[in-house]
Amino acid sequence: MKKLFLLTVFRCFLVTTAVNAVDVAHAQNSDKWTPEEIQTGTKKLEYLRYAFAGQKMHIANLFALTLDCVIPAGWAYEIVKQPAHGVAELKANGFFPTYAADNPRFKCNSTKINSYTLTYTPALGYKGPDTLVYLEIGPDGLAWETTMRFNVRPFPMTTPNPKQGKS
């Protein structure tokens, strides 16, 4: 009976923590957690993007922000798997958020906030798949593990102006 009570308290703590995490907007803005994700403490996300070989691309501004436009302490960001055919970088940065007018954090748009910028640069001349994985960890220990899959293409030739092809 005592073990069941402790397990119930622990699960309630995790559920409460996951629900409270919604009050802090972070780069992923993922607010729905499954029971399995709550149990493991990790929400796994996956995205596919196209990238041009040799061209640095912006992936995300990683940050946490309360409804009062305060950056809460205790958030951490880390690249846990570098791409095999390129380089991912995480650098401290500042930017102005761009929340929609109906978002409760809209008032934060006029305040420059501290964040980390995640970029990816595929190797020059490479064509094919690549993957990077990064992690966001909240002060309560919940984590968002994001896998970015890339389809790397050669940098395209510029589209000709319609007048250029006529003689």
PDB file of C-alpha atoms in Angstrom:
ATOM      1  CA  MET A   1       0.000   0.000   0.000  1.00  0.00           C
ATOM      2  CA  LYS A   2       2.821   2.402   0.845  1.00  0.00           C
ATOM      3  CA  LYS A   3       4.593   1.745  -2.498  1.00  0.00           C
ATOM      4  CA  LEU A   4       1.395   2.406  -4.445  1.00  0.00           C
ATOM      5  CA  PHE A   5       0.901   5.708  -2.619  1.00  0.00           C
ATOM      6  CA  LEU A   6       4.463   6.821  -3.390  1.00  0.00           C
ATOM      7  CA  LEU A   7       4.065   5.844  -7.043  1.00  0.00           C
ATOM      8  CA  THR A   8       0.796   7.797  -7.247  1.00  0.00           C
ATOM      9  CA  VAL A   9       2.395  10.869  -5.658  1.00  0.00           C
ATOM     10  CA  PHE A  10       5.328  10.626  -8.086  1.00  0.00           C
ATOM     11  CA  ARG A  11       3.004  10.333 -11.096  1.00  0.00           C
ATOM     12  CA  CYS A  12       0.892  13.255  -9.874  1.00  0.00           C
ATOM     13  CA  PHE A  13       4.100  15.277  -9.516  1.00  0.00           C
ATOM     14  CA  LEU A  14       5.080  14.465 -13.105  1.00  0.00           C
ATOM     15  CA  VAL A  15       1.628  15.280 -14.452  1.00  0.00           C
ATOM     16  CA  THR A  16       1.558  18.544 -12.515  1.00  0.00           C
ATOM     17  CA  THR A  17       5.060  19.382 -13.679  1.00  0.00           C
ATOM     18  CA  ALA A  18       4.203  18.641 -17.315  1.00  0.00           C
ATOM     19  CA  VAL A  19       1.059  20.766 -17.094  1.00  0.00           C
ATOM     20  CA  ASN A  20       2.968  23.611 -15.418  1.00  0.00           C
ATOM     21  CA  ALA A  21       5.572  23.467 -18.187  1.00  0.00           C
ATOM     22  CA  VAL A  22       2.873  24.808 -20.509  1.00  0.00           C
ATOM     23  CA  ASP A  23       2.960  28.115 -18.620  1.00  0.00           C
ATOM     24  CA  VAL A  24       6.503  28.638 -19.878  1.00  0.00           C
ATOM     25  CA  ALA A  25       6.813  29.055 -23.628  1.00  0.00           C
ATOM     26  CA  HIS A  26       9.946  27.480 -24.976  1.00  0.00           C
ATOM     27  CA  ALA A  27      11.235  27.129 -28.508  1.00  0.00           C
ATOM     28  CA  GLN A  28       9.249  23.948 -29.227  1.00  0.00           C
ATOM     29  CA  ASN A  29       5.855  25.236 -27.978  1.00  0.00           C
ATOM     30  CA  SER A  30       4.748  21.612 -27.584  1.00  0.00           C
ATOM     31  CA  ASP A  31       2.173  21.501 -24.827  1.00  0.00           C
ATOM     32  CA  LYS A  32       0.528  18.069 -25.221  1.00  0.00           C
ATOM     33  CA  TRP A  33       2.323  15.248 -23.401  1.00  0.00           C
ATOM     34  CA  THR A  34       1.285  11.593 -23.651  1.00  0.00           C
ATOM     35  CA  PRO A  35       1.272   9.442 -20.504  1.00  0.00           C
ATOM     36  CA  GLU A  36       4.384   7.657 -21.840  1.00  0.00           C
ATOM     37  CA  GLU A  37       6.202  10.962 -22.326  1.00  0.00           C
ATOM     38  CA  ILE A  38       5.267  12.070 -18.815  1.00  0.00           C
ATOM     39  CA  GLN A  39       6.528   8.776 -17.422  1.00  0.00           C
ATOM     40  CA  THR A  40       9.893   9.029 -19.233  1.00  0.00           C
ATOM     41  CA  GLY A  41      10.209  12.797 -18.806  1.00  0.00           C
ATOM     42  CA  THR A  42      11.113  13.217 -22.483  1.00  0.00           C
ATOM     43  CA  LYS A  43       9.058  14.468 -25.409  1.00  0.00           C
ATOM     44  CA  LYS A  44      10.590  13.344 -28.701  1.00  0.00           C
ATOM     45  CA  LEU A  45      10.014  15.532 -31.744  1.00  0.00           C
ATOM     46  CA  GLU A  46      11.136  14.988 -35.326  1.00  0.00           C
ATOM     47  CA  TYR A  47      11.253  17.325 -38.323  1.00  0.00           C
ATOM     48  CA  LEU A  48      12.395  17.084 -41.942  1.00  0.00           C
ATOM     49  CA  ARG A  49      13.952  20.077 -43.673  1.00  0.00           C
ATOM     50  CA  TYR A  50      15.754  20.706 -46.929  1.00  0.00           C
ATOM     51  CA  ALA A  51      19.176  22.333 -46.831  1.00  0.00           C
ATOM     52  CA  PHE A  52      21.639  23.567 -49.433  1.00  0.00           C
ATOM     53  CA  ALA A  53      25.216  22.217 -49.318  1.00  0.00           C
ATOM     54  CA  GLY A  54      27.662  24.753 -47.893  1.00  0.00           C
ATOM     55  CA  GLN A  55      24.908  27.204 -46.856  1.00  0.00           C
ATOM     56  CA  LYS A  56      24.375  27.966 -43.139  1.00  0.00           C
ATOM     57  CA  MET A  57      20.716  27.814 -42.145  1.00  0.00           C
ATOM     58  CA  HIS A  58      18.909  29.010 -39.027  1.00  0.00           C
ATOM     59  CA  ILE A  59      17.112  26.133 -37.287  1.00  0.00           C
ATOM     60  CA  ALA A  60      15.683  27.710 -34.115  1.00  0.00           C
ATOM     61  CA  ASN A  61      15.921  30.343 -31.415  1.00  0.00           C
ATOM     62  CA  LEU A  62      15.926  28.308 -28.207  1.00  0.00           C
ATOM     63  CA  PHE A  63      14.492  30.113 -25.185  1.00  0.00           C
ATOM     64  CA  ALA A  64      11.979  29.944 -22.356  1.00  0.00           C
ATOM     65  CA  LEU A  65       9.685  32.840 -21.466  1.00  0.00           C
ATOM     66  CA  THR A  66       6.987  33.310 -18.812  1.00  0.00           C
ATOM     67  CA  LEU A  67       3.710  35.161 -19.370  1.00  0.00           C
ATOM     68  CA  ASP A  68       5.378  38.156 -17.668  1.00  0.00           C
ATOM     69  CA  CYS A  69       8.169  38.182 -20.283  1.00  0.00           C
ATOM     70  CA  VAL A  70      10.738  36.869 -17.801  1.00  0.00           C
ATOM     71  CA  ILE A  71      13.315  34.256 -18.767  1.00  0.00           C
ATOM     72  CA  PRO A  72      13.086  31.597 -16.057  1.00  0.00           C
ATOM     73  CA  ALA A  73      16.297  30.177 -14.635  1.00  0.00           C
ATOM     74  CA  GLY A  74      17.310  26.577 -15.087  1.00  0.00           C
ATOM     75  CA  TRP A  75      16.761  25.897 -18.794  1.00  0.00           C
ATOM     76  CA  ALA A  76      19.578  24.163 -20.674  1.00  0.00           C
ATOM     77  CA  TYR A  77      20.187  23.524 -24.376  1.00  0.00           C
ATOM     78  CA  GLU A  78      22.611  21.064 -25.906  1.00  0.00           C
ATOM     79  CA  ILE A  79      23.458  19.477 -29.248  1.00  0.00           C
ATOM     80  CA  VAL A  80      23.561  15.766 -28.399  1.00  0.00           C
ATOM     81  CA  LYS A  81      24.360  14.443 -31.895  1.00  0.00           C
ATOM     82  CA  GLN A  82      26.305  16.438 -34.450  1.00  0.00           C
ATOM     83  CA  PRO A  83      25.405  15.849 -38.106  1.00  0.00           C
ATOM     84  CA  ALA A  84      27.674  13.418 -39.972  1.00  0.00           C
ATOM     85  CA  HIS A  85      27.896  15.653 -43.070  1.00  0.00           C
ATOM     86  CA  GLY A  86      27.951  19.151 -41.637  1.00  0.00           C
ATOM     87  CA  VAL A  87      28.204  21.252 -38.496  1.00  0.00           C
ATOM     88  CA  ALA A  88      25.547  22.326 -35.996  1.00  0.00           C
ATOM     89  CA  GLU A  89      26.260  25.324 -33.752  1.00  0.00           C
ATOM     90  CA  LEU A  90      24.546  26.663 -30.652  1.00  0.00           C
ATOM     91  CA  LYS A  91      25.421  30.284 -29.836  1.00  0.00           C
ATOM     92  CA  ALA A  92      24.143  32.743 -27.252  1.00  0.00           C
ATOM     93  CA  ASN A  93      22.099  35.452 -28.923  1.00  0.00           C
ATOM     94  CA  GLY A  94      19.354  37.980 -28.349  1.00  0.00           C
ATOM     95  CA  PHE A  95      16.257  38.609 -30.438  1.00  0.00           C
ATOM     96  CA  PHE A  96      12.792  40.145 -30.362  1.00  0.00           C
ATOM     97  CA  PRO A  97      10.038  37.489 -30.267  1.00  0.00           C
ATOM     98  CA  THR A  98       7.184  37.706 -32.761  1.00  0.00           C
ATOM     99  CA  TYR A  99       4.101  36.372 -30.979  1.00  0.00           C
ATOM    100  CA  ALA A 100       0.732  36.826 -32.697  1.00  0.00           C
ATOM    101  CA  ALA A 101      -1.602  39.529 -31.342  1.00  0.00           C
ATOM    102  CA  ASP A 102      -3.908  36.929 -29.766  1.00  0.00           C
ATOM    103  CA  ASN A 103      -1.030  35.262 -27.845  1.00  0.00           C
ATOM    104  CA  PRO A 104      -0.748  36.150 -24.132  1.00  0.00           C
ATOM    105  CA  ARG A 105       2.991  36.781 -24.700  1.00  0.00           C
ATOM    106  CA  PHE A 106       2.331  39.352 -27.459  1.00  0.00           C
ATOM    107  CA  LYS A 107       3.475  42.139 -25.107  1.00  0.00           C
ATOM    108  CA  CYS A 108       6.909  40.444 -24.967  1.00  0.00           C
ATOM    109  CA  ASN A 109       7.526  41.318 -28.644  1.00  0.00           C
ATOM    110  CA  SER A 110       8.905  44.729 -27.655  1.00  0.00           C
ATOM    111  CA  THR A 111      11.551  43.216 -25.356  1.00  0.00           C
ATOM    112  CA  LYS A 112      14.810  41.772 -26.628  1.00  0.00           C
ATOM    113  CA  ILE A 113      15.263  38.393 -24.942  1.00  0.00           C
ATOM    114  CA  ASN A 114      18.317  36.217 -24.452  1.00  0.00           C
ATOM    115  CA  SER A 115      18.268  32.969 -26.388  1.00  0.00           C
ATOM    116  CA  TYR A 116      20.466  30.450 -28.111  1.00  0.00           C
ATOM    117  CA  THR A 117      20.520  30.275 -31.885  1.00  0.00           C
ATOM    118  CA  LEU A 118      20.825  26.823 -33.415  1.00  0.00           C
ATOM    119  CA  THR A 119      22.271  26.697 -36.945  1.00  0.00           C
ATOM    120  CA  TYR A 120      23.213  23.923 -39.349  1.00  0.00           C
ATOM    121  CA  THR A 121      25.730  24.093 -42.201  1.00  0.00           C
ATOM    122  CA  PRO A 122      25.949  21.038 -44.465  1.00  0.00           C
ATOM    123  CA  ALA A 123      29.343  20.240 -45.978  1.00  0.00           C
ATOM    124  CA  LEU A 124      30.109  21.934 -49.287  1.00  0.00           C
ATOM    125  CA  GLY A 125      29.584  19.462 -52.130  1.00  0.00           C
ATOM    126  CA  TYR A 126      27.565  16.989 -50.034  1.00  0.00           C
ATOM    127  CA  LYS A 127      24.229  15.693 -51.339  1.00  0.00           C
ATOM    128  CA  GLY A 128      22.050  13.299 -49.334  1.00  0.00           C
ATOM    129  CA  PRO A 129      20.533  12.781 -45.877  1.00  0.00           C
ATOM    130  CA  ASP A 130      21.905  14.181 -42.631  1.00  0.00           C
ATOM    131  CA  THR A 131      20.664  14.300 -39.033  1.00  0.00           C
ATOM    132  CA  LEU A 132      21.269  16.335 -35.897  1.00  0.00           C
ATOM    133  CA  VAL A 133      19.717  15.943 -32.449  1.00  0.00           C
ATOM    134  CA  TYR A 134      19.385  18.659 -29.818  1.00  0.00           C
ATOM    135  CA  LEU A 135      17.941  18.731 -26.340  1.00  0.00           C
ATOM    136  CA  GLU A 136      16.063  21.313 -24.284  1.00  0.00           C
ATOM    137  CA  ILE A 137      15.903  20.550 -20.566  1.00  0.00           C
ATOM    138  CA  GLY A 138      13.623  22.468 -18.214  1.00  0.00           C
ATOM    139  CA  PRO A 139      14.388  23.209 -14.551  1.00  0.00           C
ATOM    140  CA  ASP A 140      11.949  20.442 -13.554  1.00  0.00           C
ATOM    141  CA  GLY A 141      13.943  17.823 -15.495  1.00  0.00           C
ATOM    142  CA  LEU A 142      11.496  17.450 -18.381  1.00  0.00           C
ATOM    143  CA  ALA A 143      13.255  17.341 -21.748  1.00  0.00           C
ATOM    144  CA  TRP A 144      12.371  17.953 -25.391  1.00  0.00           C
ATOM    145  CA  GLU A 145      14.605  15.856 -27.648  1.00  0.00           C
ATOM    146  CA  THR A 146      14.389  17.092 -31.220  1.00  0.00           C
ATOM    147  CA  THR A 147      15.700  15.181 -34.218  1.00  0.00           C
ATOM    148  CA  MET A 148      16.225  17.280 -37.329  1.00  0.00           C
ATOM    149  CA  ARG A 149      16.514  15.248 -40.528  1.00  0.00           C
ATOM    150  CA  PHE A 150      17.844  17.038 -43.583  1.00  0.00           C
ATOM    151  CA  ASN A 151      17.692  16.358 -47.280  1.00  0.00           C
ATOM    152  CA  VAL A 152      20.839  18.172 -48.416  1.00  0.00           C
ATOM    153  CA  ARG A 153      20.791  19.415 -52.005  1.00  0.00           C
ATOM    154  CA  PRO A 154      23.347  21.227 -54.152  1.00  0.00           C
ATOM    155  CA  PHE A 155      22.925  24.981 -54.105  1.00  0.00           C
ATOM    156  CA  PRO A 156      20.591  25.732 -57.042  1.00  0.00           C
ATOM    157  CA  MET A 157      21.405  27.900 -59.976  1.00  0.00           C
ATOM    158  CA  THR A 158      19.479  31.141 -59.874  1.00  0.00           C
ATOM    159  CA  THR A 159      16.246  31.198 -61.800  1.00  0.00           C
ATOM    160  CA  PRO A 160      16.791  33.160 -65.009  1.00  0.00           C
ATOM    161  CA  ASN A 161      14.913  36.342 -65.603  1.00  0.00           C
ATOM    162  CA  PRO A 162      12.282  35.735 -68.360  1.00  0.00           C
ATOM    163  CA  LYS A 163      13.949  38.459 -70.488  1.00  0.00           C
ATOM    164  CA  GLN A 164      17.374  36.782 -70.255  1.00  0.00           C
ATOM    165  CA  GLY A 165      16.433  33.781 -72.415  1.00  0.00           C
ATOM    166  CA  LYS A 166      15.258  35.876 -75.387  1.00  0.00           C
ATOM    167  CA  SER A 167      17.620  37.081 -78.096  1.00  0.00           C
TER     168      SER A 167
END
